Short mmCIF file of C-alpha atoms in Angstrom, two decimals:
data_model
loop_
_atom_site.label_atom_id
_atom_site.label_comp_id
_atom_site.label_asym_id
_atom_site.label_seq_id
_atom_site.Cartn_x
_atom_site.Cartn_y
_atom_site.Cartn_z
CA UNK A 1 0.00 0.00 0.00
CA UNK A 2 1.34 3.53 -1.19
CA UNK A 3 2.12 5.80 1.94
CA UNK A 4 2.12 9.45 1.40
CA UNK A 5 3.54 12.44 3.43
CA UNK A 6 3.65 16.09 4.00
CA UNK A 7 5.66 18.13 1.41
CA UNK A 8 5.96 21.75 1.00
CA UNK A 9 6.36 22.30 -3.17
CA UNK A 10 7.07 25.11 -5.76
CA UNK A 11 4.28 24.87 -8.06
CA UNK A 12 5.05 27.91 -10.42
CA UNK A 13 7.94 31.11 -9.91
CA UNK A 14 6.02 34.06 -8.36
CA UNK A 15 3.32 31.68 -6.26
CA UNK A 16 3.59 30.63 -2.58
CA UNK A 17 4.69 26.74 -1.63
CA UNK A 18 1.67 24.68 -1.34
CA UNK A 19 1.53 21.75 1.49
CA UNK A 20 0.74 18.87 -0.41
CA UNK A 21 0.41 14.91 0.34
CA UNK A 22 2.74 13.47 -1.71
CA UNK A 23 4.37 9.78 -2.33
CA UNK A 24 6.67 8.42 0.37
CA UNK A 25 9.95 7.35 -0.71
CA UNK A 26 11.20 3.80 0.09
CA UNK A 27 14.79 2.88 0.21
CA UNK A 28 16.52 0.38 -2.03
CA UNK A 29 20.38 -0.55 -3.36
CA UNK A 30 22.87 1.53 -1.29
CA UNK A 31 19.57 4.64 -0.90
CA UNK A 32 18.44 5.24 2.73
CA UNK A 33 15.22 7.04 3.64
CA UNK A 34 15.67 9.80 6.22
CA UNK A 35 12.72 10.93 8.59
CA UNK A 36 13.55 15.24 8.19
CA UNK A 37 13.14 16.74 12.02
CA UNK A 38 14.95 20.14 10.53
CA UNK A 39 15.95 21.19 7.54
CA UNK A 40 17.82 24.90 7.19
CA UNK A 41 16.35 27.62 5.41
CA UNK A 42 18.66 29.45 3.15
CA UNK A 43 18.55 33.07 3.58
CA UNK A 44 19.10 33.56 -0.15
CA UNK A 45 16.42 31.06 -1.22
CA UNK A 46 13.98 33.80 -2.08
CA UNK A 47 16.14 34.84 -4.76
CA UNK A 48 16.62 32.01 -5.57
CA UNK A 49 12.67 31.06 -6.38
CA UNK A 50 12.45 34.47 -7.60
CA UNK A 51 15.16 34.97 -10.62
CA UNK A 52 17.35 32.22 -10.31
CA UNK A 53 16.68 31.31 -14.18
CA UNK A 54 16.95 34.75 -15.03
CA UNK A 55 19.97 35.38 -13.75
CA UNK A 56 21.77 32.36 -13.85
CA UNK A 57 19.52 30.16 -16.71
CA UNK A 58 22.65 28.00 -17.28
CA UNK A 59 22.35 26.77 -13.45
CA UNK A 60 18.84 24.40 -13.76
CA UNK A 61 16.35 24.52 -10.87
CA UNK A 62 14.31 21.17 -10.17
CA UNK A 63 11.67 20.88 -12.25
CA UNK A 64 8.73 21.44 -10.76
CA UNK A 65 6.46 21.12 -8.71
CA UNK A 66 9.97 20.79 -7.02
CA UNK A 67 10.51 20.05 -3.02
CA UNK A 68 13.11 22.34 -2.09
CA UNK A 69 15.11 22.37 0.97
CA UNK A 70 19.22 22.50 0.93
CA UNK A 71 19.81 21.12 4.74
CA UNK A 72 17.86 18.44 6.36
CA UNK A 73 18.82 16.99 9.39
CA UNK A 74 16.80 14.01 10.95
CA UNK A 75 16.84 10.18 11.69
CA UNK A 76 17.30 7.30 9.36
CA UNK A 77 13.71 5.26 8.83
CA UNK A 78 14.82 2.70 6.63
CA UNK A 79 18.13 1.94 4.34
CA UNK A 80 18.48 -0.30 1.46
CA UNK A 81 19.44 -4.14 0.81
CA UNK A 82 23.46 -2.56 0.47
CA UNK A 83 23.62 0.31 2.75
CA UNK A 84 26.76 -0.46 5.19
CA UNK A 85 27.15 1.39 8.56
CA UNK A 86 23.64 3.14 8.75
CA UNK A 87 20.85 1.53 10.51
CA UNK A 88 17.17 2.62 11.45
CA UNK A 89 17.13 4.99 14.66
CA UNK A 90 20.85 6.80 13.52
CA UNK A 91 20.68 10.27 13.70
CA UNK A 92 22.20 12.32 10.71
CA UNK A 93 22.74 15.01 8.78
CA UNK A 94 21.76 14.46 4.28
CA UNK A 95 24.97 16.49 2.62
CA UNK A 96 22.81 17.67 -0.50
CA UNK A 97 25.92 17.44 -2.77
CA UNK A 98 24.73 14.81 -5.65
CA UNK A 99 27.42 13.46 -8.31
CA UNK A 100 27.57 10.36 -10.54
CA UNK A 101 30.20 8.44 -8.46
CA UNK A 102 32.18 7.02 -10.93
CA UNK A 103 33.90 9.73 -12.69
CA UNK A 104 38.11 10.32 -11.86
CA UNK A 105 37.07 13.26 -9.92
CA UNK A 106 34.45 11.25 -7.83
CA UNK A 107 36.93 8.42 -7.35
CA UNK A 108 39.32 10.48 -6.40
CA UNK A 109 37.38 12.03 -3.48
CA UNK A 110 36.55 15.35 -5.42
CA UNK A 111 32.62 15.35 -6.17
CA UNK A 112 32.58 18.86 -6.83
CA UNK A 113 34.45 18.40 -9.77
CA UNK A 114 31.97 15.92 -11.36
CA UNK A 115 29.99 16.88 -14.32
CA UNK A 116 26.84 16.01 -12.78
CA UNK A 117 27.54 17.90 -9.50
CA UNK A 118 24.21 19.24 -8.40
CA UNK A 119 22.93 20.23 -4.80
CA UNK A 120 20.05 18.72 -4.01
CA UNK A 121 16.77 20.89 -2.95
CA UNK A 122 18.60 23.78 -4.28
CA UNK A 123 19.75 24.24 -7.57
CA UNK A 124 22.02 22.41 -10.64
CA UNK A 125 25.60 23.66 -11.96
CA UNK A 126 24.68 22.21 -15.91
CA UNK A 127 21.91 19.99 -17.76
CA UNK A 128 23.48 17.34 -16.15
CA UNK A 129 21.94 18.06 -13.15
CA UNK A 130 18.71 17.36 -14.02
CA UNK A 131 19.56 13.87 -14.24
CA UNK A 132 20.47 13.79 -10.69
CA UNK A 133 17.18 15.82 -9.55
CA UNK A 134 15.35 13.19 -11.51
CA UNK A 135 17.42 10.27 -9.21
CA UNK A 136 16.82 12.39 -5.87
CA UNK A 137 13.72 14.73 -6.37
CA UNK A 138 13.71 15.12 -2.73
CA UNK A 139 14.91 18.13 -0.75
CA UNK A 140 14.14 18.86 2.77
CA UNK A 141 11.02 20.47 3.29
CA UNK A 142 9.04 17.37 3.28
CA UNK A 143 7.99 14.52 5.80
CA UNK A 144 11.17 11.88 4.68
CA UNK A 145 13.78 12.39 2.21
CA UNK A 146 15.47 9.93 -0.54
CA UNK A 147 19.60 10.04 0.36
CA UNK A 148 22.22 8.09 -1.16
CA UNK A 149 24.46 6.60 1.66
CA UNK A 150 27.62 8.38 0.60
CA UNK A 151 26.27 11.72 1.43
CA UNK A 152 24.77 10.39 5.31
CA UNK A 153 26.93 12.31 7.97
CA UNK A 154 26.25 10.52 11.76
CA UNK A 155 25.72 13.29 14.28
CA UNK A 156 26.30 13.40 17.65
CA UNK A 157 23.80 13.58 20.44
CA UNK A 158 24.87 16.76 21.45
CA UNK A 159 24.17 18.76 18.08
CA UNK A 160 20.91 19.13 18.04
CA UNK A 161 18.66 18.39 14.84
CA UNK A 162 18.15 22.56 14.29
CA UNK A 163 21.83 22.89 14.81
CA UNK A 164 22.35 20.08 12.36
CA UNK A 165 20.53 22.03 9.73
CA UNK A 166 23.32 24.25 9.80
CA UNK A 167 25.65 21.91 8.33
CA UNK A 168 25.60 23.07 4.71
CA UNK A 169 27.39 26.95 5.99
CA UNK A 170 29.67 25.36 8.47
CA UNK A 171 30.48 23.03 5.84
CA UNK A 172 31.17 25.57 3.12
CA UNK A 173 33.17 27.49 5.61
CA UNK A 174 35.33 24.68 7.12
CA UNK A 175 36.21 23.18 3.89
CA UNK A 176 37.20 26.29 2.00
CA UNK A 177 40.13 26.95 5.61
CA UNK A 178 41.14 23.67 4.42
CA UNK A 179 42.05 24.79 1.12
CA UNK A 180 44.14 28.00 2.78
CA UNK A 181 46.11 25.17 4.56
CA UNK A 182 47.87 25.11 7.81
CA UNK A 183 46.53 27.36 10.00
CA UNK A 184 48.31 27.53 12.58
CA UNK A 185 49.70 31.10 13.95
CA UNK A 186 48.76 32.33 10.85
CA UNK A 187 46.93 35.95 9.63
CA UNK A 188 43.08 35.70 7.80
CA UNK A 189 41.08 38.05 6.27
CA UNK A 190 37.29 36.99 6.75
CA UNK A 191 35.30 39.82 4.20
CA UNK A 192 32.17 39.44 4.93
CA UNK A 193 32.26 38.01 8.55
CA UNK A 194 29.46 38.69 10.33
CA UNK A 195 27.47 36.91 7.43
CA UNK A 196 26.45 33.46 7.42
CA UNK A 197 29.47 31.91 5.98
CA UNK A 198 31.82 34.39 7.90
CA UNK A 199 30.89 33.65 11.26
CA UNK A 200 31.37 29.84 10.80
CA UNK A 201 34.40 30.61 8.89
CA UNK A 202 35.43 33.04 12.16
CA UNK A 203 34.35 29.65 15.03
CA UNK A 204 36.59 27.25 12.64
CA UNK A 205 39.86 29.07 11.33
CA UNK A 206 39.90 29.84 15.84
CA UNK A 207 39.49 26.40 16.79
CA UNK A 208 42.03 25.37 13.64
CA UNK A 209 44.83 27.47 15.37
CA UNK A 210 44.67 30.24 13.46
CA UNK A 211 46.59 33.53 14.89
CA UNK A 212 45.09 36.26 13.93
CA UNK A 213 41.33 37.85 12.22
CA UNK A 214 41.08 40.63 10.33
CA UNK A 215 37.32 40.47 10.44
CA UNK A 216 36.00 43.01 7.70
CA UNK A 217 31.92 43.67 7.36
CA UNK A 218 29.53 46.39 7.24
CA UNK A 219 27.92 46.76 11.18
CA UNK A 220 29.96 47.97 14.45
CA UNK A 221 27.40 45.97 16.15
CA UNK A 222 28.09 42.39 14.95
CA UNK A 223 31.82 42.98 14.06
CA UNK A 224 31.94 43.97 18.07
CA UNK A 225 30.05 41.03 18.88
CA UNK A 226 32.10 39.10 16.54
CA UNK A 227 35.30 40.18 18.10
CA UNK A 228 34.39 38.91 21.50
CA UNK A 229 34.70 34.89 20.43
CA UNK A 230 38.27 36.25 21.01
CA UNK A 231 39.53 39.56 21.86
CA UNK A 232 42.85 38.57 21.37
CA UNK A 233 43.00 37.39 18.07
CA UNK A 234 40.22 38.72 15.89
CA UNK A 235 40.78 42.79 14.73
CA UNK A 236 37.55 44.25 12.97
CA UNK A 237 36.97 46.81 10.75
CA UNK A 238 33.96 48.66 8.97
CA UNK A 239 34.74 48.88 5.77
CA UNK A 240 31.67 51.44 5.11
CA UNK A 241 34.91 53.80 6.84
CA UNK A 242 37.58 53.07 4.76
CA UNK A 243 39.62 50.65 2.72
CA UNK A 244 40.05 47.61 4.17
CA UNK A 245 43.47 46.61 2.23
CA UNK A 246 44.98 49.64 4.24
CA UNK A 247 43.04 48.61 7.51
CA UNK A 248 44.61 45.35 7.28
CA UNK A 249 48.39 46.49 6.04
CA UNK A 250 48.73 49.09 8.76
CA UNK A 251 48.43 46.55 11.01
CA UNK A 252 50.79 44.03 9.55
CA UNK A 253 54.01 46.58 8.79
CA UNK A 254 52.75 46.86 5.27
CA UNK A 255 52.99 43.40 4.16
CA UNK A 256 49.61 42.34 4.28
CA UNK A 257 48.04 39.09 5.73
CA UNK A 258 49.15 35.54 4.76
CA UNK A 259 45.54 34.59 3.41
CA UNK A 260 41.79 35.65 3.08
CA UNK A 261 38.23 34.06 2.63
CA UNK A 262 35.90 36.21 0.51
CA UNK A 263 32.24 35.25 2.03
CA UNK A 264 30.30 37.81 0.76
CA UNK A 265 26.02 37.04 -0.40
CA UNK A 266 24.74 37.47 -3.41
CA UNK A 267 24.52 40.83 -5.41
CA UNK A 268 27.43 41.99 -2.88
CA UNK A 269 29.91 45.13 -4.89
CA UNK A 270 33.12 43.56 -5.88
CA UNK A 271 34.64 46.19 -4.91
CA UNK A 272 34.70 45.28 -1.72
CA UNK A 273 36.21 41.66 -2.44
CA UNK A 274 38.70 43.42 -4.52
CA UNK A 275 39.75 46.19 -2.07
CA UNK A 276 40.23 42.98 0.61
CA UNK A 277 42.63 41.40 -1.93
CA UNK A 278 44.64 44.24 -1.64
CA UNK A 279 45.21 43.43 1.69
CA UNK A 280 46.65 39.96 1.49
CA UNK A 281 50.77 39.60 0.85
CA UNK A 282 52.88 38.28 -1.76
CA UNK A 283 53.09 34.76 -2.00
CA UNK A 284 49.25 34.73 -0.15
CA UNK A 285 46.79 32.60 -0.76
CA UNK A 286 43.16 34.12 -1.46
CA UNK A 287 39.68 31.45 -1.47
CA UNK A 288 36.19 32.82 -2.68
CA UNK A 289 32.62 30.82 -1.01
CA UNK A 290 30.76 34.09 -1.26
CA UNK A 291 27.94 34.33 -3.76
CA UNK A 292 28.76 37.16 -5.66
CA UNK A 293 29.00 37.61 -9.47
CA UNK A 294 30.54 39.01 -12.59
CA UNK A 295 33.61 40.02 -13.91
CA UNK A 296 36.51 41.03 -11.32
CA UNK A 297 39.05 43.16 -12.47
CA UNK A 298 42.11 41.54 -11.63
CA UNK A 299 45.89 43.06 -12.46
CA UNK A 300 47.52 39.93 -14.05
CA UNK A 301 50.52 41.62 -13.19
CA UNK A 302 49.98 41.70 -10.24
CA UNK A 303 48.81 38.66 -9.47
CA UNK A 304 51.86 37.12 -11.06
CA UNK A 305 54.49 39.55 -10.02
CA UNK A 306 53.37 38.63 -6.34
CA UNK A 307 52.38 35.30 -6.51
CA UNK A 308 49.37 35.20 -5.71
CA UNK A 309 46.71 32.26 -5.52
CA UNK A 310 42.79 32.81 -6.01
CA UNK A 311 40.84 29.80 -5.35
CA UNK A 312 37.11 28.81 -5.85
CA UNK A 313 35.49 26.30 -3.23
CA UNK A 314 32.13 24.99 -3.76
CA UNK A 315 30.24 23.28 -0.94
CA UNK A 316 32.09 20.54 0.96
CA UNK A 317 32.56 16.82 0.80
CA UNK A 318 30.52 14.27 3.32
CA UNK A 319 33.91 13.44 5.03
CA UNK A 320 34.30 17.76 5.92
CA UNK A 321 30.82 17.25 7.38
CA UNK A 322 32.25 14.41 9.39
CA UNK A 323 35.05 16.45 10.45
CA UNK A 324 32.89 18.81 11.50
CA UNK A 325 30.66 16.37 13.92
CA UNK A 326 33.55 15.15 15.49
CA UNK A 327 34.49 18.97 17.04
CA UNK A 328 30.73 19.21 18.22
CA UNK A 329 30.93 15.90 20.06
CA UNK A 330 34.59 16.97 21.30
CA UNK A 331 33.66 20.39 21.89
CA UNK A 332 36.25 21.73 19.94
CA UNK A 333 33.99 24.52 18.40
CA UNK A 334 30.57 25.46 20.29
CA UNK A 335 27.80 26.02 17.91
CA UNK A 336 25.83 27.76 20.98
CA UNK A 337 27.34 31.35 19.81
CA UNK A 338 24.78 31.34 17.12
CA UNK A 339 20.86 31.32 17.32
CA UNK A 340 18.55 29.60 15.66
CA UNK A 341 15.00 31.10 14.15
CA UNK A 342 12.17 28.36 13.63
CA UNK A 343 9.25 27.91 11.58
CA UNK A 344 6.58 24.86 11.29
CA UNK A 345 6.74 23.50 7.60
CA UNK A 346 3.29 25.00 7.74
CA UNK A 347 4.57 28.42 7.42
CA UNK A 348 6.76 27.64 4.89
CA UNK A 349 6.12 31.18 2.98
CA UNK A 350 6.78 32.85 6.12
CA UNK A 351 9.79 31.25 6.88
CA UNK A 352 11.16 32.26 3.18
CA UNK A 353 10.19 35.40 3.92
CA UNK A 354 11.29 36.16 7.34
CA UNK A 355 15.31 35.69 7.06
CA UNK A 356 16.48 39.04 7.25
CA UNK A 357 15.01 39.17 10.44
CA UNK A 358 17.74 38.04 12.43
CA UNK A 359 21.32 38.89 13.66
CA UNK A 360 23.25 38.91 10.56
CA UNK A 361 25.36 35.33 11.02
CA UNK A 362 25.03 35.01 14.58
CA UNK A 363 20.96 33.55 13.43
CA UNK A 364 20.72 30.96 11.54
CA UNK A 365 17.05 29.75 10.11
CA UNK A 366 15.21 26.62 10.08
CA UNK A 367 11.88 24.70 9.55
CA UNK A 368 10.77 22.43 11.30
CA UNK A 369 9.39 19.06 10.20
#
């Protein structure tokens, strides 16, 4: 007999979610089905809805009527005749990356190189991703939730399922220090840090060693609230006062810091990225997660004459996520600094609606399933 469930769904651009009663999904081959308790709200996902295919038509949506939803967090209710090392009752966290697997760049433990490389309940990066939203048309505003067993991340019993649903930023943010490298005793540029991605980025590069934060945003009120994770180690600066490139070099005898993270949202001037590239040193190493767009007018010259390296990072792999769990359980970074705001899947529209309601960062948003 066919079960159905709850679902919130995107019927048509411009119109609310409806809640519908949709299909179940039931698990099979190496596919588990996870019972959704939280899934994060994207403070961007308005846009998203909105003009996603008009700005960026090249980047496919699901088709619809589509169950969004880029972070659930909940408990597994059944896994499939191959699923290894994930049992009914486990509680987890779906990583919404999809890929095919099977590629060199899957293989080699690089999914977000793979042609098909789509996130789930969000959006695609090429027509190929429709293939995958076709295999998983589940995202995390609904009842349960299709997940293939690569992307399951185990979470501890003291991260809570809202806290969970926070994954997909802390992820982004942790896996993108990775790619700056050691950390330790070292100086960062966070531009953009009392955003979503910068505070994680600011609660990981501390607990990773790091030795100093030049923290550059907008507001004196979160960059003070910002600097007192750690007084000692994190230096903030308004950059609606200044330049932050000379904010940063004054500080560092003119040389500049050894590396930055750009985590800027979406429609954000690149001016500002570009001013905080000024600010890193020769021979530095410079990694964009921030969502903004177009062309960047970057010396050549420059960056050759000094060395520099500018890195994309895209998302993060399941094994970052289990990094991540691992210093929650150890209590190695303390995900209490940040706040959640929660909404019933019932008000679904309202939660959409209601995300620039909070604390820059320091709130994070969530519905509840």
């Amino acid at each position: 007999m066919t079960q159905t469930m709850r679902a919130a769904r995107l019927h048509a651009v411009g119109e609310p979610m409806r809640i519908d009663q949709v299909e179940r999904p039931v698990a099979s081959g190496t596919d588990i089905v996870v019972e959704v308790k939280a899934c994060g709200m994207v403070p961007n996902l308005g846009n998203v809805l909105a003009n996603w295919e008009t700005w960026y038509p090249q980047m496919p949506l699901p088709p619809r009527p589509a169950i969004h939803g880029l972070d659930p967090s909940g408990i597994v209710h059944q896994v499939g005749e191959q699923v290894v090392s994930l049992k009914p009752g486990d509680r987890v966290y779906v990583n919404p990356g999809r890929y095919c697997g099977a590629c060199h760049a899957c293989s080699s433990g690089h999914p977000q190189a793979c042609q098909h490389w789509t996130l789930g309940g969000y959006f695609g990066y090429n027509p190929k991703s429709l293939e995958m939203f076709k295999r998983y048309p589940y995202g995390g505003f609904c009842e349960y939730m299709l997940a293939p067993q690569a992307q399951v991340v185990k979470i501890p019993d003291n991260m809570s399922f809202v806290q969970g649903s926070r994954m997909g930023y802390l992820g982004t943010s942790y896996a993108a220090l990775k790619k700056c490298g050691p950390l330790v005793g070292r100086s960062l540029i966070i531009n953009g840090a009392t955003g979503t991605l910068g505070v994680g980025a600011t609660i990981f590069a501390l607990a990773m060693g790091i030795g100093k934060i030049y923290a550059v945003a907008r507001g004196d009120e979160l960059l003070a609230r910002l600097k007192a994770l750690a007084p000692d180690r994190i230096e903030t600066f308004s950059n609606w006062t200044g330049s932050s490139a000379e904010f940063v070099r004054a500080r560092t005898y003119g040389v500049g810091a050894d590396l930055m993270l750009d985590t800027l949202g979406a429609k954000a001037p690149l001016d500002s990225m570009l001013d905080a590239m000024r600010g890193v040193r020769r021979g530095g190493r410079i990694v964009n997660i921030g969502g903004t767009a177009g062309e960047l007018p970057v010396d050549v010259k420059w960056w050759m004459d000094e060395q520099m390296e500018l890195i994309g990072s895209v998302w993060f792999t399941a094994a970052e996520g289990m990094d991540i769990a691992a210093m929650v359980e150890s209590k190695v970074v303390d995900l209490s600094v940040m706040e959640p705001m929660v909404w019933p899947l019932e008000e679904i529209n309202e939660a959409i609606s209601g995300v620039t309601k909070g604390d820059g960062g320091f709130t994070y948003y969530a519905v509840a399933i």
